Each structure stands twice: as structure tokens, then as C-alpha cells.
Amino acid sequence: MCLSFDTAPFLGKENPESWNHAVMTFSPLPWMYQFAYLKYLFIVIPGTIAGEYLYGWLQSKQTTPSIASNNDEYKRMPWILLLTIGLIILNLYGLYMRYLLLNLAGSIIILSILYVLLQIEGKNANYWYRLFKAGAYLVLLGLAFEAYEGGIRKDPSTYSYYFLSAGLAFMAMIAFSIMCDIYSWRRLTRPLEYAGQNPMIAYVSTQLVVLSILNLAGLGTYLSYLDQNAWLGFLRGVIVTSLALLITILFTKLKCFWRT
């Protein structure tokens, strides 16, 4: 309900005679507050919902996965893991390459299969199913908004970006829960845990630290050679992100946190 009333001023802001426009443009302190900043509630509020689900699962005092003892149910875990990750990859690729109809059809198929696979008894499964329901709703809502505002993009951000990124984050939580709680892939997930404990450092280290150091060292120009095609661009992203991750891990181990 909160998001519905937050949406209205954004949709009616183009009419200069409307109260929506007045709300959007009013600010007693423009340097500190603008109504447009409330757009990030479309990501923050789903994040708090995911946090409530996670908190409830932690309070269940479930020390061992109840489904691990059931061999038939345990066999579903690799498929659930692959499909949640596959849904993320499909949307990243499909939307970037603008295969919109194929991406929509593929997303619906994957979500339908996940719905069937997540019909499992147990507290872990109930936690995943709640994440899935919220994530599936947001993914489909984000795809429904994709054509609005000229297509999905981060800057300037669109409704499709808010809903779809939030929905895919729910799917990522299912995947990481299986990695950590079922398969115990600590060596793979531990570096990401360090980054999650220090998100502001992780957020700013790419632009303010990694790229700055590379440019000062004269290596920044070499990164431009990796902008020739999508695969080289992916390699560029892996290199820069890995360096940012290492910096975040260092600050986290030194117990230097940036809170905001």
C-alpha cells in the first residue's frame, strides 16, 4: 500500500497543474531532500520483507535442514539452485540483448518449474517458498513495466529496474541459502559474506578506489581494450569487481565499517 501511494506522484508528475507535480517539485531543503529520493523505497521495502522472512527462519531454531534426510527431496536441490541462478542469468542476457519476448517466456517457464519443485515440507522449504512467491511477483511485475519509460535501465532508474532487481535478489537469496545451508560451500560464499557485512565500502570502492588506483598506475587505458565486445566487457567487470571485493574484504577483516 505504501508503494502504491509512492507511485502516484511519479506517474502524474508531468502535468504541471496536478498536485503530483507540486509534491514532486516541493523541497524545503533541495540539497538534502527531494521527493524523487523516495523511489528507492521500491527496493528498500522488498528488502525489509526479505529480512523479515530471514529473521523468522533464523528464529525457528532449525539446526539441520529437515529435507536433507529425504533423498527424493534432496535430489531437487541442484535443480532449484540451477534454476534460480539461471533465471538471473536469463534476465541479464535477455534484457541486455533485447530478446524481450524470449526472456519473458523463459522467465515464466522457469518460475513455473520452481513453483513445482518448491512444494517441499520443512522449515527450510517454507522459507524458500516465501522468498519465491515474493520474488516471482516482483520479477513478473518488473517485466510488465519493462516497456514503460523506454525500457529497463539503472541511470536514470526505471520502475522495471526497481521491481526486477528486487525480484532477482529474492531468487539469489534462495540460491545462496542452498549453497550455505545444504551444500556448505563456505569457501565460495565467505568472500561474499565479507562484502555483505560492509556494503557501503563495496559500493564505492570500484569508482573511488579501484579505478582511481588503476588510472594513477597508468593501467586504466588497458581496460578500454576490454570494451570491444560483450565477452571482453564481462572480463572487465570480473577484474574490476574482484579488486573491489578484495578491498572490501580487507576493510572488513580490519573491522573498519562504513555505516550510513
CSV table of C-alpha atoms in Angstrom, one decimal:
chain,number,residue,atom,x,y,z
A,1,MET,CA,0.0,0.0,0.0
A,2,CYS,CA,2.8,2.4,0.8
A,3,LEU,CA,4.4,1.7,-2.6
A,4,SER,CA,1.1,2.4,-4.3
A,5,PHE,CA,0.9,5.9,-2.9
A,6,ASP,CA,4.5,6.4,-3.6
A,7,THR,CA,3.9,5.6,-7.2
A,8,ALA,CA,1.1,8.1,-7.8
A,9,PRO,CA,3.2,11.3,-7.7
A,10,PHE,CA,5.8,9.8,-10.1
A,11,LEU,CA,3.2,8.8,-12.7
A,12,GLY,CA,1.4,12.2,-12.6
A,13,LYS,CA,4.5,14.5,-12.3
A,14,GLU,CA,4.5,15.5,-16.0
A,15,ASN,CA,1.2,17.5,-15.6
A,16,PRO,CA,2.3,20.9,-14.2
A,17,GLU,CA,-1.3,21.6,-13.0
A,18,SER,CA,-1.5,18.5,-10.9
A,19,TRP,CA,-0.8,18.1,-7.2
A,20,ASN,CA,1.5,15.3,-8.1
A,21,HIS,CA,3.8,17.8,-9.8
A,22,ALA,CA,3.6,20.1,-6.8
A,23,VAL,CA,4.6,17.2,-4.5
A,24,MET,CA,7.5,16.1,-6.7
A,25,THR,CA,9.0,19.6,-7.1
A,26,PHE,CA,8.5,20.8,-3.4
A,27,SER,CA,11.5,20.6,-1.2
A,28,PRO,CA,12.3,22.8,1.8
A,29,LEU,CA,16.0,21.8,1.6
A,30,PRO,CA,16.7,20.8,-2.0
A,31,TRP,CA,20.3,19.9,-1.2
A,32,MET,CA,19.1,17.3,1.4
A,33,TYR,CA,15.6,16.2,0.4
A,34,GLN,CA,13.8,15.6,-2.8
A,35,PHE,CA,10.6,13.5,-3.2
A,36,ALA,CA,12.3,11.6,-6.0
A,37,TYR,CA,14.6,10.0,-3.4
A,38,LEU,CA,11.6,8.0,-2.2
A,39,LYS,CA,11.9,6.0,-5.4
A,40,TYR,CA,14.4,3.7,-3.7
A,41,LEU,CA,11.6,2.5,-1.4
A,42,PHE,CA,10.7,0.2,-4.3
A,43,ILE,CA,13.9,-1.7,-3.5
A,44,VAL,CA,14.2,-1.0,0.3
A,45,ILE,CA,10.7,-2.2,1.3
A,46,PRO,CA,11.0,-5.5,-0.5
A,47,GLY,CA,14.4,-5.8,1.2
A,48,THR,CA,12.8,-5.4,4.6
A,49,ILE,CA,10.3,-8.1,3.6
A,50,ALA,CA,13.1,-10.5,2.8
A,51,GLY,CA,14.7,-9.5,6.1
A,52,GLU,CA,11.6,-10.5,8.0
A,53,TYR,CA,11.5,-13.9,6.2
A,54,LEU,CA,15.1,-14.4,7.1
A,55,TYR,CA,14.6,-13.4,10.7
A,56,GLY,CA,11.6,-15.7,11.1
A,57,TRP,CA,13.6,-18.6,9.6
A,58,LEU,CA,16.6,-17.9,12.0
A,59,GLN,CA,14.1,-17.8,14.9
A,60,SER,CA,12.7,-21.2,14.0
A,61,LYS,CA,15.8,-22.8,15.7
A,62,GLN,CA,16.2,-25.2,12.9
A,63,THR,CA,19.7,-26.5,13.3
A,64,THR,CA,19.8,-29.0,10.5
A,65,PRO,CA,17.9,-29.0,7.1
A,66,SER,CA,14.9,-31.2,7.6
A,67,ILE,CA,14.7,-32.0,3.9
A,68,ALA,CA,18.3,-33.3,3.8
A,69,SER,CA,17.3,-36.7,5.2
A,70,ASN,CA,14.7,-37.2,2.5
A,71,ASN,CA,16.6,-38.5,-0.6
A,72,ASP,CA,13.8,-37.7,-3.0
A,73,GLU,CA,13.5,-34.1,-1.9
A,74,TYR,CA,17.3,-33.7,-1.6
A,75,LYS,CA,17.5,-34.5,-5.3
A,76,ARG,CA,15.5,-31.4,-6.1
A,77,MET,CA,18.1,-29.1,-4.6
A,78,PRO,CA,20.5,-29.0,-7.6
A,79,TRP,CA,17.6,-28.1,-9.9
A,80,ILE,CA,16.3,-25.4,-7.7
A,81,LEU,CA,19.8,-23.9,-7.4
A,82,LEU,CA,20.4,-24.1,-11.1
A,83,LEU,CA,17.0,-22.6,-12.0
A,84,THR,CA,17.3,-19.7,-9.6
A,85,ILE,CA,20.7,-18.8,-10.9
A,86,GLY,CA,19.5,-19.5,-14.5
A,87,LEU,CA,16.6,-17.0,-14.0
A,88,ILE,CA,19.1,-14.3,-13.1
A,89,ILE,CA,21.4,-15.0,-16.0
A,90,LEU,CA,18.5,-15.2,-18.4
A,91,ASN,CA,17.2,-11.8,-17.5
A,92,LEU,CA,20.6,-10.2,-17.6
A,93,TYR,CA,21.3,-11.6,-21.0
A,94,GLY,CA,17.8,-11.4,-22.4
A,95,LEU,CA,17.2,-7.8,-21.4
A,96,TYR,CA,20.7,-6.6,-22.4
A,97,MET,CA,20.3,-8.2,-25.9
A,98,ARG,CA,16.6,-7.1,-26.0
A,99,TYR,CA,15.2,-10.6,-26.6
A,100,LEU,CA,12.1,-9.4,-24.7
A,101,LEU,CA,9.6,-12.0,-25.7
A,102,LEU,CA,12.0,-14.8,-25.3
A,103,ASN,CA,13.1,-13.5,-21.9
A,104,LEU,CA,9.5,-13.2,-20.7
A,105,ALA,CA,8.6,-16.7,-21.9
A,106,GLY,CA,11.7,-18.2,-20.4
A,107,SER,CA,11.2,-16.5,-17.1
A,108,ILE,CA,7.6,-17.7,-16.9
A,109,ILE,CA,8.7,-21.3,-17.6
A,110,ILE,CA,11.5,-21.2,-15.0
A,111,LEU,CA,9.2,-19.7,-12.4
A,112,SER,CA,6.5,-22.4,-13.1
A,113,ILE,CA,9.1,-25.2,-12.7
A,114,LEU,CA,10.4,-23.6,-9.5
A,115,TYR,CA,6.8,-23.5,-8.2
A,116,VAL,CA,6.5,-27.2,-8.6
A,117,LEU,CA,10.0,-28.0,-7.2
A,118,LEU,CA,9.4,-25.9,-4.1
A,119,GLN,CA,6.4,-28.0,-3.0
A,120,ILE,CA,8.5,-29.4,-0.2
A,121,GLU,CA,7.7,-29.9,3.5
A,122,GLY,CA,10.0,-28.4,6.1
A,123,LYS,CA,11.0,-25.1,7.6
A,124,ASN,CA,13.8,-24.5,5.1
A,125,ALA,CA,11.5,-25.2,2.2
A,126,ASN,CA,8.8,-22.9,3.7
A,127,TYR,CA,11.4,-20.2,3.9
A,128,TRP,CA,12.4,-20.7,0.3
A,129,TYR,CA,8.8,-20.8,-0.9
A,130,ARG,CA,8.0,-17.5,0.8
A,131,LEU,CA,11.1,-16.0,-0.9
A,132,PHE,CA,10.0,-17.5,-4.2
A,133,LYS,CA,6.4,-16.1,-4.0
A,134,ALA,CA,7.6,-12.5,-3.3
A,135,GLY,CA,10.5,-12.8,-5.9
A,136,ALA,CA,8.2,-14.3,-8.6
A,137,TYR,CA,5.7,-11.5,-8.1
A,138,LEU,CA,8.4,-8.8,-8.4
A,139,VAL,CA,10.1,-10.4,-11.4
A,140,LEU,CA,6.9,-10.6,-13.4
A,141,LEU,CA,5.9,-7.1,-12.3
A,142,GLY,CA,9.3,-5.8,-13.4
A,143,LEU,CA,8.9,-7.4,-16.8
A,144,ALA,CA,5.4,-6.0,-17.1
A,145,PHE,CA,6.9,-2.5,-16.6
A,146,GLU,CA,9.8,-3.1,-18.9
A,147,ALA,CA,8.4,-1.2,-21.9
A,148,TYR,CA,7.5,1.8,-19.7
A,149,GLU,CA,10.0,4.7,-19.5
A,150,GLY,CA,11.8,3.4,-22.6
A,151,GLY,CA,13.0,0.1,-21.2
A,152,ILE,CA,14.8,-1.1,-18.2
A,153,ARG,CA,17.9,0.9,-17.1
A,154,LYS,CA,19.7,1.9,-13.9
A,155,ASP,CA,20.5,5.5,-14.7
A,156,PRO,CA,18.0,7.2,-14.7
A,157,SER,CA,16.4,4.3,-12.9
A,158,THR,CA,13.0,2.9,-14.0
A,159,TYR,CA,10.2,1.0,-12.3
A,160,SER,CA,11.2,-2.1,-14.2
A,161,TYR,CA,14.7,-1.8,-12.7
A,162,TYR,CA,13.3,-1.5,-9.1
A,163,PHE,CA,11.0,-4.4,-9.3
A,164,LEU,CA,13.1,-6.8,-11.4
A,165,SER,CA,16.3,-6.3,-9.4
A,166,ALA,CA,14.4,-6.8,-6.2
A,167,GLY,CA,12.7,-9.9,-7.5
A,168,LEU,CA,16.0,-11.4,-8.7
A,169,ALA,CA,17.6,-10.6,-5.3
A,170,PHE,CA,14.9,-12.9,-3.7
A,171,MET,CA,15.9,-15.6,-6.1
A,172,ALA,CA,19.6,-15.1,-5.2
A,173,MET,CA,18.7,-15.5,-1.6
A,174,ILE,CA,17.2,-18.9,-2.3
A,175,ALA,CA,20.4,-19.9,-4.2
A,176,PHE,CA,22.7,-18.7,-1.5
A,177,SER,CA,20.7,-20.4,1.2
A,178,ILE,CA,21.0,-23.7,-0.7
A,179,MET,CA,24.8,-23.1,-1.2
A,180,CYS,CA,25.3,-22.3,2.5
A,181,ASP,CA,22.7,-24.4,4.4
A,182,ILE,CA,22.5,-27.5,2.2
A,183,TYR,CA,25.9,-27.8,0.5
A,184,SER,CA,28.0,-25.7,2.9
A,185,TRP,CA,30.1,-24.1,0.2
A,186,ARG,CA,31.8,-21.8,2.7
A,187,ARG,CA,34.9,-21.2,0.6
A,188,LEU,CA,32.7,-19.9,-2.2
A,189,THR,CA,30.3,-17.8,-0.2
A,190,ARG,CA,32.6,-16.5,2.6
A,191,PRO,CA,34.1,-13.6,0.5
A,192,LEU,CA,30.6,-12.5,-0.4
A,193,GLU,CA,29.7,-12.5,3.3
A,194,TYR,CA,32.5,-10.1,4.0
A,195,ALA,CA,31.2,-7.8,1.2
A,196,GLY,CA,27.7,-8.1,2.6
A,197,GLN,CA,28.9,-7.0,6.1
A,198,ASN,CA,30.4,-3.8,4.6
A,199,PRO,CA,28.1,-2.8,1.7
A,200,MET,CA,29.0,0.9,1.5
A,201,ILE,CA,32.7,0.1,1.1
A,202,ALA,CA,31.8,-2.4,-1.6
A,203,TYR,CA,29.5,0.1,-3.3
A,204,VAL,CA,32.0,2.9,-3.5
A,205,SER,CA,35.3,1.1,-3.8
A,206,THR,CA,35.0,0.5,-7.5
A,207,GLN,CA,34.8,4.1,-8.6
A,208,LEU,CA,36.7,5.8,-5.7
A,209,VAL,CA,39.5,3.3,-5.1
A,210,VAL,CA,39.9,0.6,-7.8
A,211,LEU,CA,39.6,2.8,-10.9
A,212,SER,CA,41.4,5.7,-9.3
A,213,ILE,CA,44.4,3.4,-8.5
A,214,LEU,CA,44.4,1.9,-11.9
A,215,ASN,CA,44.4,5.3,-13.6
A,216,LEU,CA,47.2,6.6,-11.3
A,217,ALA,CA,49.2,3.5,-12.1
A,218,GLY,CA,48.7,4.0,-15.8
A,219,LEU,CA,46.7,0.8,-16.2
A,220,GLY,CA,43.3,2.4,-16.8
A,221,THR,CA,43.8,2.7,-20.5
A,222,TYR,CA,44.2,-1.0,-20.8
A,223,LEU,CA,40.7,-1.5,-19.5
A,224,SER,CA,39.4,0.3,-22.6
A,225,TYR,CA,40.7,-2.5,-24.7
A,226,LEU,CA,38.2,-4.8,-23.0
A,227,ASP,CA,35.2,-2.8,-24.3
A,228,GLN,CA,35.3,-4.3,-27.7
A,229,ASN,CA,32.6,-6.9,-27.2
A,230,ALA,CA,30.3,-8.4,-24.6
A,231,TRP,CA,32.7,-11.2,-23.5
A,232,LEU,CA,35.6,-8.8,-23.1
A,233,GLY,CA,33.3,-6.4,-21.3
A,234,PHE,CA,32.3,-9.3,-18.9
A,235,LEU,CA,36.0,-10.0,-18.3
A,236,ARG,CA,36.5,-6.3,-17.5
A,237,GLY,CA,33.6,-6.5,-15.0
A,238,VAL,CA,35.1,-9.6,-13.4
A,239,ILE,CA,38.5,-7.9,-13.0
A,240,VAL,CA,37.2,-4.6,-11.5
A,241,THR,CA,34.7,-6.3,-9.3
A,242,SER,CA,37.2,-8.8,-7.9
A,243,LEU,CA,39.6,-6.0,-7.0
A,244,ALA,CA,36.7,-4.1,-5.3
A,245,LEU,CA,35.8,-7.3,-3.4
A,246,LEU,CA,39.4,-7.7,-2.2
A,247,ILE,CA,39.4,-4.2,-0.9
A,248,THR,CA,36.1,-4.7,0.9
A,249,ILE,CA,37.3,-8.0,2.5
A,250,LEU,CA,40.5,-6.1,3.7
A,251,PHE,CA,38.4,-3.4,5.4
A,252,THR,CA,36.0,-5.9,6.9
A,253,LYS,CA,38.8,-8.0,8.4
A,254,LEU,CA,40.3,-4.8,9.8
A,255,LYS,CA,36.8,-4.2,11.3
A,256,CYS,CA,36.6,-0.8,9.5
A,257,PHE,CA,32.9,-0.5,8.6
A,258,TRP,CA,31.1,2.3,6.8
A,259,ARG,CA,27.6,2.8,8.0
A,260,THR,CA,25.0,5.1,6.5
